[in-house]
PDB file of C-alpha atoms in Angstrom:
ATOM      1  CA  MET A   1      17.774 -69.420 -62.996  1.00 79.00           C
ATOM      2  CA  LEU A   2      14.165 -68.936 -64.443  1.00 90.00           C
ATOM      3  CA  LEU A   3      13.360 -67.728 -67.632  1.00 89.00           C
ATOM      4  CA  PRO A   4       9.648 -65.858 -68.502  1.00 89.00           C
ATOM      5  CA  GLY A   5       7.109 -68.542 -68.350  1.00 89.00           C
ATOM      6  CA  GLU A   6       8.939 -71.035 -66.210  1.00 91.00           C
ATOM      7  CA  ARG A   7       8.082 -72.371 -62.700  1.00 93.00           C
ATOM      8  CA  ILE A   8       9.801 -74.822 -60.294  1.00 92.00           C
ATOM      9  CA  ASP A   9       8.044 -77.769 -59.478  1.00 89.00           C
ATOM     10  CA  GLN A  10       8.915 -80.356 -56.686  1.00 89.00           C
ATOM     11  CA  LEU A  11       8.742 -84.404 -56.843  1.00 88.00           C
ATOM     12  CA  PHE A  12       8.187 -84.546 -53.077  1.00 87.00           C
ATOM     13  CA  ALA A  13       9.052 -88.432 -52.955  1.00 86.00           C
ATOM     14  CA  ASP A  14      12.332 -87.761 -54.382  1.00 87.00           C
ATOM     15  CA  ASP A  15      12.873 -84.314 -52.980  1.00 91.00           C
ATOM     16  CA  ILE A  16      13.574 -82.820 -56.523  1.00 94.00           C
ATOM     17  CA  GLN A  17      13.035 -79.674 -57.838  1.00 94.00           C
ATOM     18  CA  ILE A  18      12.449 -79.145 -61.719  1.00 94.00           C
ATOM     19  CA  ILE A  19      12.163 -76.257 -63.998  1.00 94.00           C
ATOM     20  CA  GLN A  20       9.116 -76.643 -66.284  1.00 90.00           C
ATOM     21  CA  SER A  21       6.972 -74.493 -68.251  1.00 88.00           C
ATOM     22  CA  LYS A  22       3.436 -75.050 -69.844  1.00 81.00           C
ATOM     23  CA  GLU A  23       4.783 -73.542 -73.097  1.00 80.00           C
ATOM     24  CA  VAL A  24       7.005 -76.408 -74.082  1.00 73.00           C
ATOM     25  CA  PHE A  25       6.601 -79.388 -72.001  1.00 63.00           C
ATOM     26  CA  SER A  26       6.063 -80.619 -68.241  1.00 72.00           C
ATOM     27  CA  PHE A  27       6.874 -84.159 -67.138  1.00 75.00           C
ATOM     28  CA  SER A  28       3.755 -86.332 -66.463  1.00 80.00           C
ATOM     29  CA  ILE A  29       3.298 -89.450 -64.249  1.00 90.00           C
ATOM     30  CA  ASP A  30       5.176 -91.495 -67.267  1.00 93.00           C
ATOM     31  CA  ALA A  31       8.450 -90.136 -66.071  1.00 93.00           C
ATOM     32  CA  VAL A  32       7.781 -90.991 -62.320  1.00 94.00           C
ATOM     33  CA  LEU A  33       6.758 -94.353 -63.437  1.00 96.00           C
ATOM     34  CA  LEU A  34       9.688 -95.057 -65.594  1.00 97.00           C
ATOM     35  CA  ALA A  35      11.976 -93.646 -62.687  1.00 96.00           C
ATOM     36  CA  ASN A  36      10.505 -96.329 -60.420  1.00 96.00           C
ATOM     37  CA  PHE A  37      10.441 -99.134 -62.518  1.00 98.00           C
ATOM     38  CA  PRO A  38      14.132-100.750 -63.388  1.00 97.00           C
ATOM     39  CA  SER A  39      16.319-101.876 -60.593  1.00 91.00           C
ATOM     40  CA  PHE A  40      18.885 -99.424 -60.630  1.00 97.00           C
ATOM     41  CA  PRO A  41      22.984-100.183 -60.848  1.00 96.00           C
ATOM     42  CA  LYS A  42      24.688 -98.963 -57.409  1.00 95.00           C
ATOM     43  CA  ASN A  43      27.652 -97.252 -60.037  1.00 96.00           C
ATOM     44  CA  GLY A  44      28.351 -97.373 -63.301  1.00 97.00           C
ATOM     45  CA  LYS A  45      26.325 -95.581 -66.321  1.00 98.00           C
ATOM     46  CA  ILE A  46      22.986 -94.813 -67.113  1.00 98.00           C
ATOM     47  CA  VAL A  47      21.790 -92.846 -70.291  1.00 98.00           C
ATOM     48  CA  ASP A  48      18.399 -91.134 -70.382  1.00 97.00           C
ATOM     49  CA  LEU A  49      17.267 -91.108 -73.934  1.00 96.00           C
ATOM     50  CA  CYS A  50      14.725 -88.433 -75.039  1.00 93.00           C
ATOM     51  CA  ALA A  51      15.270 -86.638 -71.586  1.00 95.00           C
ATOM     52  CA  GLY A  52      13.012 -83.614 -72.398  1.00 92.00           C
ATOM     53  CA  ASN A  53      13.188 -81.163 -69.213  1.00 92.00           C
ATOM     54  CA  GLY A  54      15.503 -84.095 -67.480  1.00 94.00           C
ATOM     55  CA  ALA A  55      12.673 -85.188 -65.399  1.00 94.00           C
ATOM     56  CA  VAL A  56      13.574 -89.212 -65.757  1.00 95.00           C
ATOM     57  CA  GLY A  57      17.226 -88.682 -64.817  1.00 97.00           C
ATOM     58  CA  LEU A  58      16.517 -86.471 -62.133  1.00 96.00           C
ATOM     59  CA  PHE A  59      14.235 -88.654 -60.423  1.00 95.00           C
ATOM     60  CA  ALA A  60      16.660 -91.616 -60.836  1.00 96.00           C
ATOM     61  CA  SER A  61      19.700 -89.621 -59.289  1.00 97.00           C
ATOM     62  CA  ARG A  62      18.085 -90.270 -55.898  1.00 95.00           C
ATOM     63  CA  LYS A  63      18.108 -94.242 -56.639  1.00 95.00           C
ATOM     64  CA  THR A  64      21.859 -94.625 -57.601  1.00 97.00           C
ATOM     65  CA  LYS A  65      25.485 -93.426 -57.844  1.00 97.00           C
ATOM     66  CA  ALA A  66      25.802 -94.085 -61.357  1.00 98.00           C
ATOM     67  CA  GLN A  67      26.748 -91.447 -63.887  1.00 98.00           C
ATOM     68  CA  ILE A  68      23.499 -90.358 -65.574  1.00 98.00           C
ATOM     69  CA  ILE A  69      24.141 -88.871 -69.397  1.00 98.00           C
ATOM     70  CA  GLN A  70      20.805 -87.195 -70.695  1.00 98.00           C
ATOM     71  CA  ILE A  71      20.474 -86.558 -74.221  1.00 97.00           C
ATOM     72  CA  GLU A  72      17.631 -84.312 -75.540  1.00 95.00           C
ATOM     73  CA  LEU A  73      17.444 -82.956 -78.970  1.00 91.00           C
ATOM     74  CA  GLN A  74      15.251 -79.714 -78.405  1.00 90.00           C
ATOM     75  CA  HIS A  75      17.310 -76.557 -77.072  1.00 92.00           C
ATOM     76  CA  ARG A  76      14.753 -75.164 -74.788  1.00 91.00           C
ATOM     77  CA  LEU A  77      14.092 -78.397 -72.866  1.00 92.00           C
ATOM     78  CA  ALA A  78      17.712 -79.272 -72.788  1.00 95.00           C
ATOM     79  CA  ASP A  79      18.496 -75.743 -71.116  1.00 95.00           C
ATOM     80  CA  MET A  80      15.827 -76.476 -68.890  1.00 94.00           C
ATOM     81  CA  GLY A  81      17.395 -79.889 -67.910  1.00 96.00           C
ATOM     82  CA  LYS A  82      20.811 -78.463 -67.469  1.00 97.00           C
ATOM     83  CA  ARG A  83      19.648 -75.656 -65.090  1.00 96.00           C
ATOM     84  CA  SER A  84      17.378 -78.221 -63.232  1.00 96.00           C
ATOM     85  CA  ILE A  85      20.652 -80.287 -62.556  1.00 97.00           C
ATOM     86  CA  GLN A  86      22.439 -77.085 -61.161  1.00 97.00           C
ATOM     87  CA  LEU A  87      19.471 -76.323 -59.164  1.00 96.00           C
ATOM     88  CA  ASN A  88      19.448 -79.687 -57.528  1.00 97.00           C
ATOM     89  CA  GLN A  89      23.405 -79.594 -56.960  1.00 97.00           C
ATOM     90  CA  LEU A  90      23.705 -82.749 -59.236  1.00 98.00           C
ATOM     91  CA  ALA A  91      26.562 -81.735 -61.510  1.00 97.00           C
ATOM     92  CA  GLU A  92      28.816 -84.053 -60.514  1.00 97.00           C
ATOM     93  CA  GLN A  93      26.350 -87.120 -61.151  1.00 98.00           C
ATOM     94  CA  MET A  94      24.704 -85.887 -64.291  1.00 98.00           C
ATOM     95  CA  THR A  95      25.332 -84.134 -67.873  1.00 98.00           C
ATOM     96  CA  MET A  96      22.779 -83.116 -70.220  1.00 98.00           C
ATOM     97  CA  PHE A  97      23.832 -83.026 -74.134  1.00 97.00           C
ATOM     98  CA  GLU A  98      21.814 -81.252 -76.370  1.00 96.00           C
ATOM     99  CA  LEU A  99      21.716 -83.634 -79.104  1.00 94.00           C
ATOM    100  CA  ASP A 100      20.043 -85.990 -81.811  1.00 93.00           C
ATOM    101  CA  LEU A 101      20.081 -89.345 -80.166  1.00 92.00           C
ATOM    102  CA  LYS A 102      21.278 -90.740 -83.648  1.00 93.00           C
ATOM    103  CA  ASN A 103      24.665 -89.096 -82.408  1.00 95.00           C
ATOM    104  CA  ALA A 104      24.524 -90.560 -78.965  1.00 96.00           C
ATOM    105  CA  THR A 105      27.566 -92.630 -79.560  1.00 96.00           C
ATOM    106  CA  SER A 106      29.324 -89.137 -80.183  1.00 97.00           C
ATOM    107  CA  VAL A 107      29.328 -88.512 -76.545  1.00 97.00           C
ATOM    108  CA  VAL A 108      28.544 -92.048 -74.756  1.00 98.00           C
ATOM    109  CA  LYS A 109      31.214 -94.821 -75.671  1.00 98.00           C
ATOM    110  CA  PRO A 110      29.251 -97.955 -77.516  1.00 98.00           C
ATOM    111  CA  ASP A 111      28.947-100.835 -75.447  1.00 98.00           C
ATOM    112  CA  SER A 112      29.518 -99.009 -71.969  1.00 98.00           C
ATOM    113  CA  VAL A 113      26.281 -98.325 -70.731  1.00 98.00           C
ATOM    114  CA  ASP A 114      24.440-100.480 -67.597  1.00 98.00           C
ATOM    115  CA  LEU A 115      20.979 -99.029 -68.101  1.00 98.00           C
ATOM    116  CA  VAL A 116      19.483 -96.867 -70.975  1.00 98.00           C
ATOM    117  CA  LEU A 117      16.165 -95.133 -69.818  1.00 98.00           C
ATOM    118  CA  CYS A 118      13.716 -93.750 -72.242  1.00 96.00           C
ATOM    119  CA  ASN A 119      10.554 -92.104 -72.429  1.00 93.00           C
ATOM    120  CA  PRO A 120      10.126 -91.796 -76.266  1.00 87.00           C
ATOM    121  CA  PRO A 121       7.618 -90.202 -78.471  1.00 70.00           C
ATOM    122  CA  TYR A 122       4.408 -92.496 -78.426  1.00 63.00           C
ATOM    123  CA  PHE A 123       2.893 -91.804 -81.934  1.00 57.00           C
ATOM    124  CA  LYS A 124       3.619 -93.116 -85.221  1.00 58.00           C
ATOM    125  CA  GLU A 125       4.400 -90.194 -87.592  1.00 52.00           C
ATOM    126  CA  LEU A 126       1.543 -90.761 -90.371  1.00 48.00           C
ATOM    127  CA  PRO A 127       0.447 -88.203 -92.895  1.00 52.00           C
ATOM    128  CA  THR A 128      -3.351 -88.454 -91.026  1.00 52.00           C
ATOM    129  CA  SER A 129      -1.550 -87.639 -87.528  1.00 50.00           C
ATOM    130  CA  GLN A 130      -3.320 -85.209 -85.717  1.00 55.00           C
ATOM    131  CA  LYS A 131      -0.220 -82.962 -84.384  1.00 51.00           C
ATOM    132  CA  ASN A 132      -0.091 -80.280 -81.579  1.00 55.00           C
ATOM    133  CA  PRO A 133       0.178 -77.213 -83.111  1.00 56.00           C
ATOM    134  CA  ASN A 134       2.762 -76.435 -80.403  1.00 55.00           C
ATOM    135  CA  PRO A 135       6.156 -77.861 -82.038  1.00 53.00           C
ATOM    136  CA  HIS A 136       7.977 -78.494 -78.835  1.00 51.00           C
ATOM    137  CA  LEU A 137       4.786 -80.798 -77.654  1.00 50.00           C
ATOM    138  CA  ALA A 138       4.469 -82.355 -81.239  1.00 48.00           C
ATOM    139  CA  ILE A 139       8.378 -83.467 -81.376  1.00 45.00           C
ATOM    140  CA  ALA A 140       7.890 -84.682 -77.761  1.00 49.00           C
ATOM    141  CA  ARG A 141       4.676 -86.748 -78.510  1.00 52.00           C
ATOM    142  CA  HIS A 142       5.231 -87.613 -82.263  1.00 45.00           C
ATOM    143  CA  GLU A 143       7.956 -89.715 -83.908  1.00 50.00           C
ATOM    144  CA  ILE A 144       8.826 -86.618 -86.186  1.00 51.00           C
ATOM    145  CA  HIS A 145      12.718 -86.609 -85.387  1.00 62.00           C
ATOM    146  CA  THR A 146      13.012 -90.275 -84.249  1.00 71.00           C
ATOM    147  CA  THR A 147      11.219 -93.489 -84.316  1.00 87.00           C
ATOM    148  CA  LEU A 148      10.729 -96.803 -81.903  1.00 92.00           C
ATOM    149  CA  THR A 149      13.144 -98.804 -84.097  1.00 92.00           C
ATOM    150  CA  GLU A 150      15.878 -96.063 -83.738  1.00 93.00           C
ATOM    151  CA  VAL A 151      15.626 -95.484 -80.160  1.00 95.00           C
ATOM    152  CA  ILE A 152      15.977 -99.164 -79.578  1.00 96.00           C
ATOM    153  CA  ASP A 153      18.633 -99.572 -81.912  1.00 96.00           C
ATOM    154  CA  VAL A 154      20.485 -96.983 -80.458  1.00 97.00           C
ATOM    155  CA  SER A 155      19.949 -98.167 -76.768  1.00 98.00           C
ATOM    156  CA  ALA A 156      21.539-101.539 -78.313  1.00 98.00           C
ATOM    157  CA  LYS A 157      24.308 -99.757 -79.336  1.00 98.00           C
ATOM    158  CA  LEU A 158      25.223 -97.965 -76.249  1.00 98.00           C
ATOM    159  CA  LEU A 159      24.333-100.863 -73.812  1.00 98.00           C
ATOM    160  CA  LYS A 160      27.029-103.174 -72.642  1.00 98.00           C
ATOM    161  CA  THR A 161      26.449-106.944 -72.979  1.00 98.00           C
ATOM    162  CA  THR A 162      23.542-107.880 -70.244  1.00 97.00           C
ATOM    163  CA  GLY A 163      23.106-104.115 -69.754  1.00 98.00           C
ATOM    164  CA  ARG A 164      19.297-103.289 -69.846  1.00 98.00           C
ATOM    165  CA  LEU A 165      16.728-100.944 -71.576  1.00 98.00           C
ATOM    166  CA  ALA A 166      13.899 -99.666 -69.672  1.00 98.00           C
ATOM    167  CA  MET A 167      10.972 -97.756 -71.467  1.00 97.00           C
ATOM    168  CA  VAL A 168       7.498 -96.254 -71.086  1.00 96.00           C
ATOM    169  CA  HIS A 169       5.441 -96.540 -73.926  1.00 95.00           C
ATOM    170  CA  ARG A 170       1.684 -96.947 -74.975  1.00 94.00           C
ATOM    171  CA  PRO A 171       0.079-100.485 -74.853  1.00 95.00           C
ATOM    172  CA  ASP A 172      -1.064-100.200 -78.301  1.00 93.00           C
ATOM    173  CA  ARG A 173       2.838-100.236 -79.511  1.00 93.00           C
ATOM    174  CA  PHE A 174       3.573-103.165 -77.446  1.00 96.00           C
ATOM    175  CA  LEU A 175       3.932-105.469 -80.463  1.00 96.00           C
ATOM    176  CA  ASP A 176       6.081-103.038 -82.197  1.00 94.00           C
ATOM    177  CA  ILE A 177       8.136-102.663 -79.205  1.00 96.00           C
ATOM    178  CA  LEU A 178       8.731-106.637 -78.944  1.00 97.00           C
ATOM    179  CA  HIS A 179       9.627-106.598 -82.729  1.00 96.00           C
ATOM    180  CA  ALA A 180      12.040-103.900 -82.646  1.00 96.00           C
ATOM    181  CA  MET A 181      13.903-105.455 -79.318  1.00 97.00           C
ATOM    182  CA  GLU A 182      14.227-108.845 -80.939  1.00 96.00           C
ATOM    183  CA  SER A 183      15.674-107.099 -83.984  1.00 97.00           C
ATOM    184  CA  ALA A 184      18.467-105.259 -81.776  1.00 97.00           C
ATOM    185  CA  ASN A 185      19.046-108.369 -79.646  1.00 97.00           C
ATOM    186  CA  ILE A 186      17.563-106.987 -76.773  1.00 98.00           C
ATOM    187  CA  ALA A 187      15.601-109.998 -75.001  1.00 98.00           C
ATOM    188  CA  PRO A 188      12.284-108.382 -73.206  1.00 97.00           C
ATOM    189  CA  LYS A 189      12.097-109.528 -69.533  1.00 98.00           C
ATOM    190  CA  ARG A 190       9.586-107.553 -67.591  1.00 98.00           C
ATOM    191  CA  VAL A 191       6.424-105.908 -68.430  1.00 98.00           C
ATOM    192  CA  ARG A 192       4.013-104.047 -66.326  1.00 98.00           C
ATOM    193  CA  PHE A 193       0.822-102.523 -67.596  1.00 98.00           C
ATOM    194  CA  VAL A 194      -0.728 -99.365 -66.106  1.00 97.00           C
ATOM    195  CA  TYR A 195      -4.478 -98.759 -65.906  1.00 97.00           C
ATOM    196  CA  PRO A 196      -6.302 -95.603 -64.869  1.00 95.00           C
ATOM    197  CA  LYS A 197      -8.801 -97.334 -62.810  1.00 96.00           C
ATOM    198  CA  VAL A 198     -10.033-100.748 -62.188  1.00 96.00           C
ATOM    199  CA  GLY A 199     -12.088-101.778 -64.932  1.00 96.00           C
ATOM    200  CA  LYS A 200     -10.453 -99.327 -67.328  1.00 97.00           C
ATOM    201  CA  GLU A 201      -8.124-100.475 -70.240  1.00 97.00           C
ATOM    202  CA  ALA A 202      -4.379-100.211 -69.556  1.00 97.00           C
ATOM    203  CA  ASN A 203      -3.061 -96.746 -71.035  1.00 95.00           C
ATOM    204  CA  THR A 204       0.517 -97.248 -70.167  1.00 96.00           C
ATOM    205  CA  LEU A 205       3.032 -99.965 -70.320  1.00 97.00           C
ATOM    206  CA  LEU A 206       6.719-100.392 -68.619  1.00 98.00           C
ATOM    207  CA  ILE A 207       9.003-102.642 -70.195  1.00 98.00           C
ATOM    208  CA  GLU A 208      12.466-103.580 -69.721  1.00 98.00           C
ATOM    209  CA  GLY A 209      14.766-105.906 -71.781  1.00 98.00           C
ATOM    210  CA  ILE A 210      18.365-107.024 -71.625  1.00 98.00           C
ATOM    211  CA  LYS A 211      21.017-106.725 -74.281  1.00 98.00           C
ATOM    212  CA  GLN A 212      21.896-110.218 -75.484  1.00 97.00           C
ATOM    213  CA  GLY A 213      19.722-111.635 -72.796  1.00 97.00           C
ATOM    214  CA  LYS A 214      18.311-115.318 -72.971  1.00 95.00           C
ATOM    215  CA  LYS A 215      15.119-115.647 -74.574  1.00 90.00           C
ATOM    216  CA  ASN A 216      13.321-117.344 -71.539  1.00 92.00           C
ATOM    217  CA  GLY A 217      12.003-116.089 -68.400  1.00 94.00           C
ATOM    218  CA  PHE A 218       9.821-113.319 -69.607  1.00 96.00           C
ATOM    219  CA  ARG A 219       7.551-111.888 -66.699  1.00 97.00           C
ATOM    220  CA  VAL A 220       4.545-109.958 -66.585  1.00 98.00           C
ATOM    221  CA  LEU A 221       4.141-108.137 -63.422  1.00 98.00           C
ATOM    222  CA  PRO A 222       1.118-107.167 -61.304  1.00 98.00           C
ATOM    223  CA  PRO A 223      -1.023-104.358 -62.834  1.00 98.00           C
ATOM    224  CA  LEU A 224      -0.664-100.753 -61.446  1.00 98.00           C
ATOM    225  CA  PHE A 225      -3.825 -98.810 -60.906  1.00 97.00           C
ATOM    226  CA  THR A 226      -3.605 -95.223 -60.801  1.00 96.00           C
ATOM    227  CA  TYR A 227      -6.652 -93.873 -59.389  1.00 96.00           C
ATOM    228  CA  ASP A 228      -9.331 -94.557 -57.153  1.00 96.00           C
ATOM    229  CA  GLU A 229     -13.082 -94.152 -57.969  1.00 95.00           C
ATOM    230  CA  GLN A 230     -12.894 -90.752 -56.349  1.00 96.00           C
ATOM    231  CA  ASN A 231     -10.083 -90.021 -58.499  1.00 95.00           C
ATOM    232  CA  ASN A 232      -7.525 -90.028 -55.759  1.00 95.00           C
ATOM    233  CA  TYR A 233      -4.262 -91.606 -56.280  1.00 95.00           C
ATOM    234  CA  LEU A 234      -3.903 -95.134 -54.900  1.00 96.00           C
ATOM    235  CA  PRO A 235      -1.095 -96.015 -52.327  1.00 96.00           C
ATOM    236  CA  GLU A 236       1.678 -97.258 -54.785  1.00 96.00           C
ATOM    237  CA  MET A 237       1.323 -94.342 -57.250  1.00 95.00           C
ATOM    238  CA  LYS A 238       0.962 -91.900 -54.111  1.00 94.00           C
ATOM    239  CA  ALA A 239       4.288 -93.086 -52.655  1.00 95.00           C
ATOM    240  CA  MET A 240       5.806 -92.620 -56.020  1.00 94.00           C
ATOM    241  CA  LEU A 241       4.638 -88.982 -56.193  1.00 92.00           C
ATOM    242  CA  TYR A 242       4.748 -87.937 -52.446  1.00 92.00           C
ATOM    243  CA  GLY A 243       6.802 -90.753 -50.741  1.00 90.00           C
ATOM    244  CA  ASP A 244       5.585 -93.070 -48.158  1.00 78.00           C
TER     245      ASP A 244
END
């Protein structure tokens, strides 16, 4: 089940085991935040774009009976995700495709998806970008193989009317996200900013939009703080990681 350099980690809150490797990529709090942000359809179809080693979809599987389709470009990560699906005995509910998200409609029918989840690369691909020398991490973090606009356009193609897109991203890309959503006819509906501590600037944002949704009714949710002054997880974050 495990290849050299891999380990099995556990998200205790959802009783999920996940195969990880520090050589490629390990899930971060961002995946946990995203998996706890949207309201999930009871049934239907969910697509997890930029799925990495499958963390977001795996965590989401405990909150819904919907089919979860994961799409990941990198072979090593997609392979770990496939084995994590087997490890958690979720093969009936989940499928991982090793695929460029540009080609997502080759495995998922357009206009058929209830919810798209995405933890995309955060950093614009600029000539001046300092990239991680590890290519797995560079691809996961920088817009080398896809862009924010492309992620949102592909999501819009996959979603049925009134289907929802939920993303985790960085606050400095908030205006880019709103612009790309508007261009793709996805109406932003809810945003939540995540702060490392009280008194610090937000370092993460969660946003949800509805395909062909009405323009009114945009909500800014209460802030989420990750750590207290002693660097312990605050109750809401702790519950997401370890359960109540």
